Coordinates of C-alpha atoms in Angstrom, one line a residue:
X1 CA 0.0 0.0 0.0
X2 CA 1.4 3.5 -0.9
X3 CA 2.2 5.4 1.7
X4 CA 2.6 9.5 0.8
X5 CA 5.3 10.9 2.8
X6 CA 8.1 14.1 2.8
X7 CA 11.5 13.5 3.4
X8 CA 12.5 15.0 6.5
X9 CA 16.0 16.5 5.5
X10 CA 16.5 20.3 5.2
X11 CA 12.5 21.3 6.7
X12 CA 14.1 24.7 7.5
X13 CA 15.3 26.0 4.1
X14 CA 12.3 24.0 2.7
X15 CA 9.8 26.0 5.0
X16 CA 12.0 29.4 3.7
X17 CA 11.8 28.3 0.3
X18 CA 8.5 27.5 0.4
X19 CA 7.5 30.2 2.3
X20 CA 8.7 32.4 -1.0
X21 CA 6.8 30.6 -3.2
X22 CA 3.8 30.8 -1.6
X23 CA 4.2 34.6 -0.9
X24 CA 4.8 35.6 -4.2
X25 CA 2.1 33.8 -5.7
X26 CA -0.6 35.7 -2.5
X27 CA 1.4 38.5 -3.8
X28 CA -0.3 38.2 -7.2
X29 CA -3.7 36.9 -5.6
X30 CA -3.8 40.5 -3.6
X31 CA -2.9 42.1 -7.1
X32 CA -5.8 40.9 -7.8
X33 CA -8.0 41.2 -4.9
X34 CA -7.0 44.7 -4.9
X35 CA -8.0 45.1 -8.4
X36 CA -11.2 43.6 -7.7
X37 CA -12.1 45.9 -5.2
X38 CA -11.0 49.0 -7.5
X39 CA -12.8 48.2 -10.4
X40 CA -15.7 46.7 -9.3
X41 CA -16.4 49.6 -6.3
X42 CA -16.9 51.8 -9.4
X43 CA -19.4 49.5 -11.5
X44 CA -21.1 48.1 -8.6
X45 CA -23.2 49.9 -5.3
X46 CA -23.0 49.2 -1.9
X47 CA -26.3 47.3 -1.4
X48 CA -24.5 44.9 -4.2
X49 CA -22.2 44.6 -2.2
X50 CA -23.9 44.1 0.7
X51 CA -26.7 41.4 -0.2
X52 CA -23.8 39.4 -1.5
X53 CA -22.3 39.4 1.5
X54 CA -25.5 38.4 3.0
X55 CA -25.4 34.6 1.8
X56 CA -22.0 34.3 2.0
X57 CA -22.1 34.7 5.6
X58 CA -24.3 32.2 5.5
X59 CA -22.4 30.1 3.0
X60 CA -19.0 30.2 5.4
X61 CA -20.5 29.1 8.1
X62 CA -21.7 25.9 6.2
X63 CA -18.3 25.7 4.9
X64 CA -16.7 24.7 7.8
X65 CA -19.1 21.5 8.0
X66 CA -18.6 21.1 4.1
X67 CA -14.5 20.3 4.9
X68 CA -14.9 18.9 8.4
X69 CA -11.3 19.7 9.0
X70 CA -10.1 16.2 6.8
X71 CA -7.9 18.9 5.0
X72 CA -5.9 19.9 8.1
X73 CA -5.8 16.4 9.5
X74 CA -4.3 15.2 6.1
X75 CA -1.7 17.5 5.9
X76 CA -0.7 16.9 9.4
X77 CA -1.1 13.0 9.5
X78 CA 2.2 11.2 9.9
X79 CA 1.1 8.4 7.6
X80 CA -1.7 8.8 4.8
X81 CA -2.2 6.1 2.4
X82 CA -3.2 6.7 -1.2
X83 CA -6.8 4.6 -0.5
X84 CA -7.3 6.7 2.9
X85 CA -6.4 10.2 0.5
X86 CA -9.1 8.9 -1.4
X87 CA -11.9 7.7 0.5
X88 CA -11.1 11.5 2.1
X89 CA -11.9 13.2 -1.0
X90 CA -15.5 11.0 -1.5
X91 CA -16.1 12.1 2.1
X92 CA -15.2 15.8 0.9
X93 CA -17.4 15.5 -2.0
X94 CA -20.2 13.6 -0.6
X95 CA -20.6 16.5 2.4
X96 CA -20.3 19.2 -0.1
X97 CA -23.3 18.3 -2.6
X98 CA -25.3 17.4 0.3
X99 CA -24.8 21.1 2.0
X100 CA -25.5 22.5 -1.6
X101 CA -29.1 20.5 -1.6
X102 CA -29.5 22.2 2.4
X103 CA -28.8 25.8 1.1
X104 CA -30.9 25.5 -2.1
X105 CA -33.6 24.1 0.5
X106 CA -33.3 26.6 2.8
X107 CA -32.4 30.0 0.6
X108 CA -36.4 30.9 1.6
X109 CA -35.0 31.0 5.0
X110 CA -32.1 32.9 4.6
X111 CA -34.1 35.7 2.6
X112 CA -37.0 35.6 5.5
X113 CA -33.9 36.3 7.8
X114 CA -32.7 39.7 5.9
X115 CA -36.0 40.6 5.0
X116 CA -34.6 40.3 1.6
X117 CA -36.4 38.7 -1.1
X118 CA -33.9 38.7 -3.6
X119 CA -31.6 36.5 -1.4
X120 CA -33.7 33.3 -2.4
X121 CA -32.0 33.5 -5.9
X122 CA -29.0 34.5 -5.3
X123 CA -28.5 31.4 -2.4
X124 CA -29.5 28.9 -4.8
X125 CA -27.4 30.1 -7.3
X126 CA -23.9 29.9 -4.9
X127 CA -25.2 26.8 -3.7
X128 CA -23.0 25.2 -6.0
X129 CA -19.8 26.5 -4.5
X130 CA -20.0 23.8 -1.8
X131 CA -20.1 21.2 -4.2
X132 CA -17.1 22.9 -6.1
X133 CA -15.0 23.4 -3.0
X134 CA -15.5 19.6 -1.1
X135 CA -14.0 18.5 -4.9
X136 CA -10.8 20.5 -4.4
X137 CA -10.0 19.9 -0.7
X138 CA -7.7 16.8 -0.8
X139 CA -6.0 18.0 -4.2
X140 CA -5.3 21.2 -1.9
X141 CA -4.3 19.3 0.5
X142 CA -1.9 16.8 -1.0
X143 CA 0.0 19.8 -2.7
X144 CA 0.7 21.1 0.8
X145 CA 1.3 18.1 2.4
X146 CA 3.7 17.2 -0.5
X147 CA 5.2 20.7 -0.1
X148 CA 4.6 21.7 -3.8
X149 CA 4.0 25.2 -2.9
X150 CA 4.4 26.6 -6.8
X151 CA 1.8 24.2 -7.9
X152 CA -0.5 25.4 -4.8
X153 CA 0.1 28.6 -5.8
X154 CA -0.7 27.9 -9.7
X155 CA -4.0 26.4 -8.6
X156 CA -4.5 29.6 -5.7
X157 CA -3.5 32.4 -8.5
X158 CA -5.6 31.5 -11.5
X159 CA -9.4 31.3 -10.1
X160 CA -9.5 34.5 -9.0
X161 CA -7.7 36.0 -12.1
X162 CA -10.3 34.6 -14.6
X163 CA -13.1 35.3 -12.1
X164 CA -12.1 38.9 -11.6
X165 CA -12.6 39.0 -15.7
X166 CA -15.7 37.6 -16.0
X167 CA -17.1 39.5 -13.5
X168 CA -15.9 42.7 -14.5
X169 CA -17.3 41.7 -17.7
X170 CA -20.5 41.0 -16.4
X171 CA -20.9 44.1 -14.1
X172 CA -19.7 46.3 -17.0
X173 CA -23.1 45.5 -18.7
X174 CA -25.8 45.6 -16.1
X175 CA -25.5 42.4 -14.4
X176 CA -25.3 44.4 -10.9
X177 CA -24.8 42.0 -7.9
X178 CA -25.0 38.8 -10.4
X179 CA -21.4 39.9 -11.2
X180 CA -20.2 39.0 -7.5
X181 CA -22.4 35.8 -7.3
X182 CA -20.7 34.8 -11.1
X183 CA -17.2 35.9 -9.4
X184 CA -17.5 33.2 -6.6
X185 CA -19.0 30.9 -8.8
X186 CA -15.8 31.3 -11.5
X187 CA -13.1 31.0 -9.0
X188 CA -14.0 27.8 -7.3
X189 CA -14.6 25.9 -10.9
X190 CA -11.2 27.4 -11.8
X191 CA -9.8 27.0 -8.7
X192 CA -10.5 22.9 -8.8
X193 CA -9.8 22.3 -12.4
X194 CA -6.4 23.4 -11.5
X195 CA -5.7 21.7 -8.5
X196 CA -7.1 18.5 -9.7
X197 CA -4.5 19.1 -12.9
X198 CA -1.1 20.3 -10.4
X199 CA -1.7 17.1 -7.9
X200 CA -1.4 15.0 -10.8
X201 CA -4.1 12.1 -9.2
X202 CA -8.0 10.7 -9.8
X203 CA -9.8 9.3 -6.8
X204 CA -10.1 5.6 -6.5
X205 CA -13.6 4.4 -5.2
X206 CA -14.1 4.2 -1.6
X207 CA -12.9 1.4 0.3
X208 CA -12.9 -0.2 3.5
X209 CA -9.5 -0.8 3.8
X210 CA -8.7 2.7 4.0
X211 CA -9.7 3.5 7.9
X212 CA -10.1 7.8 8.2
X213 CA -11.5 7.5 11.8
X214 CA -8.4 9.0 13.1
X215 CA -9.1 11.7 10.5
X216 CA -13.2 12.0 11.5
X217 CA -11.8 12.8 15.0
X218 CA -8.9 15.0 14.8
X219 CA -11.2 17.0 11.7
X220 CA -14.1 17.0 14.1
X221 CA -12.6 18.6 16.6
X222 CA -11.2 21.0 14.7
X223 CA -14.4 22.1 12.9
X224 CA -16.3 22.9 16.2
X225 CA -13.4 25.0 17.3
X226 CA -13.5 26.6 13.1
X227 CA -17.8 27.3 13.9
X228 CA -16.9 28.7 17.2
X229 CA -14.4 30.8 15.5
X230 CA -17.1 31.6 12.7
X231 CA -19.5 32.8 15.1
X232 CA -17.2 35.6 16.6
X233 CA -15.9 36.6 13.4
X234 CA -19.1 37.1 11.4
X235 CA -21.4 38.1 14.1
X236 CA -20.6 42.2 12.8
X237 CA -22.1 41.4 9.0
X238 CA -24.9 39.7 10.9
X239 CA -25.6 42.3 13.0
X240 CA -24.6 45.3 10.7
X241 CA -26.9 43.0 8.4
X242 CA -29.6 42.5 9.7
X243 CA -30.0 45.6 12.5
X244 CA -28.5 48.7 9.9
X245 CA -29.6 46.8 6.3
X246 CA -27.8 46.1 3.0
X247 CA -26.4 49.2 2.5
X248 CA -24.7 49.9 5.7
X249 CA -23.2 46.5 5.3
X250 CA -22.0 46.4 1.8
X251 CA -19.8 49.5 3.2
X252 CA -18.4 48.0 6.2
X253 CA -18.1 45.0 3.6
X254 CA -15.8 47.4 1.4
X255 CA -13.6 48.3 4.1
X256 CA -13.3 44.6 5.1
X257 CA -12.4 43.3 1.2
X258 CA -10.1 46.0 0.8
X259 CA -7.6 45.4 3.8
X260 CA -8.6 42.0 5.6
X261 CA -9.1 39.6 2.5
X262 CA -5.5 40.9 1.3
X263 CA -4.1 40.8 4.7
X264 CA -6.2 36.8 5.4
X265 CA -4.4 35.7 2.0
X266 CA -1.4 36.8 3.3
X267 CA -1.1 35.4 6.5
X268 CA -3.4 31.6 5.4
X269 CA 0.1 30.8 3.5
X270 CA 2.4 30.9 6.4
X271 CA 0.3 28.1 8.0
X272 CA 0.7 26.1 4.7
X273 CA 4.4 26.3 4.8
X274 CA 4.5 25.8 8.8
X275 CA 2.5 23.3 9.4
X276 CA 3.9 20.3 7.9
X277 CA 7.2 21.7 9.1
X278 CA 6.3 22.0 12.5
X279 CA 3.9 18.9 12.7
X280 CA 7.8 16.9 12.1
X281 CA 9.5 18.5 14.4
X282 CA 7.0 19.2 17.2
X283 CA 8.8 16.3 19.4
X284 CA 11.8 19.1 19.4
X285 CA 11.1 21.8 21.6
X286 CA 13.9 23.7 20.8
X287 CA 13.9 23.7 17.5
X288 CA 9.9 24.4 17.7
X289 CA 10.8 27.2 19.5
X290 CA 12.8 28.8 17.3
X291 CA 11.0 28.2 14.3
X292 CA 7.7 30.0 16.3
X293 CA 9.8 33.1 17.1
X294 CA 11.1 33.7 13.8
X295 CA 8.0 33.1 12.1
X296 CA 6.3 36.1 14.3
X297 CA 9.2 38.4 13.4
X298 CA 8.7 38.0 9.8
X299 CA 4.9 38.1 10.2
X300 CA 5.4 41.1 12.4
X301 CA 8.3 43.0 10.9
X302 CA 6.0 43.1 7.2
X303 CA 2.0 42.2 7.8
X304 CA 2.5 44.5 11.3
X305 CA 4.7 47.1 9.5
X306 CA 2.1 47.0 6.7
X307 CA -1.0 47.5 8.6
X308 CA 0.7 50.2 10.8
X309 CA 1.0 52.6 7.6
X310 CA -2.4 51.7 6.1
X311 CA -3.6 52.7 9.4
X312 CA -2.0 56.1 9.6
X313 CA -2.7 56.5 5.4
X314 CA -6.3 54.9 6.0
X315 CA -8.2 58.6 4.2
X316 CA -5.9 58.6 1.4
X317 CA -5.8 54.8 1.4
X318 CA -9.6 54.6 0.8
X319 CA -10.2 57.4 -1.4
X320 CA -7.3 56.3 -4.3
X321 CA -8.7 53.0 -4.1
X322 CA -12.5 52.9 -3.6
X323 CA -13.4 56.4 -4.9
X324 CA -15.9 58.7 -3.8
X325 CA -18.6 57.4 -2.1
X326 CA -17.4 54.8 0.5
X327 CA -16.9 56.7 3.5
X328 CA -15.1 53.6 5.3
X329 CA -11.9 55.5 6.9
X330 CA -12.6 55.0 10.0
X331 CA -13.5 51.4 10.1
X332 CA -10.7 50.6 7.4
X333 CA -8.1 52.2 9.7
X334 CA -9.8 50.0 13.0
X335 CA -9.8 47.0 11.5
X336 CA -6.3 47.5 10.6
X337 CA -5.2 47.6 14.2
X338 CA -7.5 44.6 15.2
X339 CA -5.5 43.1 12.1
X340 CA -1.8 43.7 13.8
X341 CA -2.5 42.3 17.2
X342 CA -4.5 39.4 15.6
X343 CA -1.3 38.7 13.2
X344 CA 0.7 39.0 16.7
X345 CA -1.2 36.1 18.0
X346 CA -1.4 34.2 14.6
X347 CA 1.8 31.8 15.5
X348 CA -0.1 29.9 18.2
X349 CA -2.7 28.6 16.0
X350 CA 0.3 26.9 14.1
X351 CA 1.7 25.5 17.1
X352 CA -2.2 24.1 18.0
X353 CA -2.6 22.3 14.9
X354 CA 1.0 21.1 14.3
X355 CA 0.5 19.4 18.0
X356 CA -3.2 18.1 17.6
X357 CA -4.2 20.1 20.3
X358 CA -7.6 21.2 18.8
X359 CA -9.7 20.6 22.2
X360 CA -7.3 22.8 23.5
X361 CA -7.4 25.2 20.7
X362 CA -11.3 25.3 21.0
X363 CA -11.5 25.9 24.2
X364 CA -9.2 28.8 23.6
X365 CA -11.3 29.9 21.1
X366 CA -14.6 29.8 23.2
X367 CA -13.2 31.7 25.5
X368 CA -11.5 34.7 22.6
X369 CA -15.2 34.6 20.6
X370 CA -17.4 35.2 23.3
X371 CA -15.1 38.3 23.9
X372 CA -14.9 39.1 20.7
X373 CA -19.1 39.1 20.5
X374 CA -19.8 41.2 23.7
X375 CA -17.3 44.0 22.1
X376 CA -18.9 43.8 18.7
X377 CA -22.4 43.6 20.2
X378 CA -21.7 46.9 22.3
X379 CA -19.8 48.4 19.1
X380 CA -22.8 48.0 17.1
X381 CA -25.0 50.7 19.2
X382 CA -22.3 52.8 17.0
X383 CA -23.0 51.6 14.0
X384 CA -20.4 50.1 11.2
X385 CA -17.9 52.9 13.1
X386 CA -18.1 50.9 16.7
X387 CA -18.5 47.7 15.3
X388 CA -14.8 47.8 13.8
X389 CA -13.7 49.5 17.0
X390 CA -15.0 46.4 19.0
X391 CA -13.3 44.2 16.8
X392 CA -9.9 45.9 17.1
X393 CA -10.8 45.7 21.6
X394 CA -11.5 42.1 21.2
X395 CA -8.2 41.4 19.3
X396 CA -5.9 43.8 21.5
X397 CA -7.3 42.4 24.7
X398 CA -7.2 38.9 23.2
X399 CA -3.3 39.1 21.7
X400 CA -1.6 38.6 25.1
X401 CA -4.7 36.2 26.4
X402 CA -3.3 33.6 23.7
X403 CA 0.0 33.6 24.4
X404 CA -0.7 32.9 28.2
X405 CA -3.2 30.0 27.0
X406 CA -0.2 28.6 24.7
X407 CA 2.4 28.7 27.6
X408 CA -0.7 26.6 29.9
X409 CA -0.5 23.8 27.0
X410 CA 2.8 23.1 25.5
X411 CA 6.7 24.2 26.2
X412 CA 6.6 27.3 24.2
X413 CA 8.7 30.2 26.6
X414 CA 6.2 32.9 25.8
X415 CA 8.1 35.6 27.1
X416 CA 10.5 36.0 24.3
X417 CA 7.4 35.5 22.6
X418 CA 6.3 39.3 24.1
X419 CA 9.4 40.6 23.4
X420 CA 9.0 40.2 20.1
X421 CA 6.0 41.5 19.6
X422 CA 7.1 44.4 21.6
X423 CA 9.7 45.2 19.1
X424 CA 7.3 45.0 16.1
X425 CA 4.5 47.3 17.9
X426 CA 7.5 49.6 18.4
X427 CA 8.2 49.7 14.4
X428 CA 4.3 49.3 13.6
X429 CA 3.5 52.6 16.4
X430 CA 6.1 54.8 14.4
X431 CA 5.3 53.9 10.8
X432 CA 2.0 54.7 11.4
X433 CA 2.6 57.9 13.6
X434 CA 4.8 58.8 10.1
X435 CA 2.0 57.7 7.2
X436 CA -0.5 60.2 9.8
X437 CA 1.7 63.1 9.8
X438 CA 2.2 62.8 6.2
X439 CA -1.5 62.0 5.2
X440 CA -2.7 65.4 7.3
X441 CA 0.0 67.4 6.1
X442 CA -1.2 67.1 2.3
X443 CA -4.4 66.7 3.2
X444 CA -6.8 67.9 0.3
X445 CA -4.3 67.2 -2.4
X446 CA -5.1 63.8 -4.8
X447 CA -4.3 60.6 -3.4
X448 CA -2.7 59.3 -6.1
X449 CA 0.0 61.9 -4.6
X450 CA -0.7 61.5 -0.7
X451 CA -0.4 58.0 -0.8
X452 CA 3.5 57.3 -1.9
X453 CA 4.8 60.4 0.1
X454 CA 2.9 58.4 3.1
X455 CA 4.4 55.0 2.1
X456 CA 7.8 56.8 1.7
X457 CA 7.4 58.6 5.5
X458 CA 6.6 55.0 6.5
X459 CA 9.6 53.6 5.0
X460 CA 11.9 56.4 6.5
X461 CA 10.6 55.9 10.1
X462 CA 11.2 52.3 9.4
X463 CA 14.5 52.7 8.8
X464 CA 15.2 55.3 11.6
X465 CA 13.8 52.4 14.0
X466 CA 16.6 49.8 12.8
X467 CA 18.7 52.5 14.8
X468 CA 17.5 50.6 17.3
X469 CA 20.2 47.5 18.1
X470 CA 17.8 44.6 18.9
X471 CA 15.3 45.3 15.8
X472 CA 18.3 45.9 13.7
X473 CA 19.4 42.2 14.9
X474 CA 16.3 40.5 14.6
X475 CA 15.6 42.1 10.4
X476 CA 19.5 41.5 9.7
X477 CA 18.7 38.3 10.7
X478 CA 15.2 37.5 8.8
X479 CA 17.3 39.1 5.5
X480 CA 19.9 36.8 5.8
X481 CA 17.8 33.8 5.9
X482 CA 15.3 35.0 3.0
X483 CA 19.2 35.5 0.7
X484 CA 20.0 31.9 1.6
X485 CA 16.6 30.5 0.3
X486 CA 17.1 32.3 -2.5
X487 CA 20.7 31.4 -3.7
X488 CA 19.5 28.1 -2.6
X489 CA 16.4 27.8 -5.1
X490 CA 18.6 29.7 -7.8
X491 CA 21.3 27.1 -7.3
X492 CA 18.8 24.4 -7.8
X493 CA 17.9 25.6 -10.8

């Protein structure tokens, strides 16, 4: 029986290499998430925007039932045999068309919900995105497992490029908020055609000999603790939704596709590289030490250095890209800090799954949603404004929480861990306090000017803070580690 393993040899240039890879190729993907957001925020309203969003609230929350966690507990299994990969992706598949039956039986429901009578249609019509996505989970999952992070990134980059097409296309003549529904559709047919293609392998039919209860249970687990994670993180379009209507939330929804999609796509391929590298070496505590530090440096010292000078820029920021019209400063720059001390935290969800420790993680997680839902419930009194102020609360009160909980359930040392983070608030803090300056200082001149000069003041006061010995160690070091993956992949041709 075929058993589809990794050599163990050179994990941490592997992880670096990898890591590069699959960075560049979410560097493309926010090309053209950014794109998206630019071109279609001109063709398209905000009540498009926000009945769309609408079902696919709904439509994530389902999701998390439609994978069950059976991609994570592939990638992370010590052994998986080729009949067990398959009987996986049947399971997948079988879940998926079933939840796509459920939605198109209960789109009345979801329309009653909104008071929206046009959600019916458009429900049944994403429907099929379930089926779609339960095909593609175990090719997606044996590319990662297998570590062949530039066919992930083939199968990652080319959905949403021909979707963003076709639905600029479509909302170009009229089709309104059948453009989005057409976008989601597009990119999950793309996105499986290519994945099936890149992991090179058909399904065999299901058999007995290939026992997944191992993967039932360590997916299961993992799922409750994904819907309890759901709950907290889409209670504001719910609310915003259902309390302030369609408008109100295709705005907020702006503001959320314009800097959390890019900065989720950024951050989801980290735990592709890390968690196969981690999940062999987790007997190591040293080394798994290590590996977690360095990883929040380099999430810190660029997502945390990013979202610092979007923060400060946030006016010009959202005027050059969205236009006139979408008044979302406020809640763009807020989410932004929620975004930094939730990237800050990010490295303990590796160290969870790598371990298996998904009761532990949901219990966590229990615990960081239902802060996360009292904040958002007593932002939304505010409207869209307080709702993205309670989400940046819940994730600054909840940053250090996580680390604490970590330190209670495996040997991380978590102090070096706050150090760390320290140093990248430090550098975060003063790009941001420079992108501010900068943005008020030209304020009323076009921000296809404001913007550079505030990426360029955020670039100086980055550089003033290397003056500073132990950041100057800690991005000296990162460099030198990114060069070495590079002459190492040039040198292998």
């Amino acid at each position: 029986m075929k058993v589809i393993d990794n050599p163990h040899s050179g994990l941490g240039r592997s992880a670096t290499r990898g890591g590069l890879v699959v960075l560049g190729g979410q560097g493309v993907r926010i090309l053209v998430q950014v794109a998206s957001v630019v071109v279609l925020s001109r063709l398209l309203s905000p009540r498009d925007y926000g009945l769309v969003a609408m079902v696919l609230a709904v439509i994530a929350f389902a999701e998390i039932f439609r994978d069950l966690g059976l991609s994570t507990a592939a990638v992370q299994a010590k052994v998986l045999t080729r009949v067990q990969q398959s009987n996986l992706w049947w399971l997948n598949t079988g879940i998926g068309a079933a939840l796509a039956l459920i939605a198109v039986a209960v789109a009345p429901l979801i329309a009653a919900l909104y008071d929206e009578p046009a959600l019916t249609s458009l429900t049944i019509a994403m429907a099929g995105m379930f089926w779609l996505n339960g095909m593609a989970a175990q090719y997606r999952a044996d590319l990662t497992r297998r570590m062949l992070f530039t066919r992930l990134v083939a199968a990652d980059t080319a959905g949403p490029l021909l979707a963003l097409g076709v639905a600029a296309y479509a909302a170009a003549n009229g089709a309104g908020y059948w453009a989005l529904v057409v976008q989601q559709l597009v990119q999950s047919a793309a996105g499986l055609v290519v994945a099936g293609a890149c992991a090179g392998w058909l399904p065999g039919w299901p058999r007995r000999g290939g026992e997944i209860g191992g993967f039932l249970r360590f997916g299961w687990s993992l799922a409750s603790t994904q819907l309890i994670n759901y709950a907290a993180n889409n209670i504001d379009s719910v609310l915003i939704g259902t309390r302030l209507g369609a408008h109100q939330l295709g705005t907020y929804n702006r503001a959320w596709q314009l800097l959390m999609t890019p900065l989720g796509q950024l951050r989801s391929p980290t735990t592709t590289v890390a968690l196969p590298v981690l999940s062999r070496i987790r007997d190591n505590a040293a080394l798994t030490q290590r590996f977690v530090e360095r990883g929040q440096l380099a999430l810190g010292y660029s997502l945390g250095a990013g979202l610092g000078l979007v923060a400060g820029a946030a006016v010009p920021v959202c005027a050059l890209f969205l236009g006139p019209g979408w008044d979302v400063a406020g809640v763009f720059a807020l989410l932004a800090c929620g975004g930094l001390f939730q990237t800050l935290a990010y490295v303990g969800y590796w160290v969870y799954l790598a371990h298996g420790l998904t009761t532990e993680l949901r219990h966590y997680t229990l615990v960081a949603s239902a802060l996360k839902v009292i904040c958002i419930l007593v932002g939304v009194r505010y409207g869209i404004t307080g709702v993205a102020a309670g989400y940046a609360i819940a994730h600054l009160l909840e940053w250090p929480l996580s680390l604490w909980w970590l330190s209670r359930r495996t040997q991380l040392h978590v102090g070096r861990l706050y150090l760390g983070a320290a140093r990248i608030l430090l550098v975060a803090g003063s790009v941001a306090a420079a992108a501010y300056a900068t943005a008020a200082a030209l304020h009323g001149l076009n921000p296809a000017v404001t913007v550079p000069v505030c990426v360029l003041a955020g670039i100086a006061a980055y550089a003033v803070m290397l003056l500073v010995p132990s950041i100057r160690r800690d991005v000296i070091s990162l460099a030198e580690t990114v060069r070495g993956a590079i002459e190492d992949r040039l040198s292998r041709g």
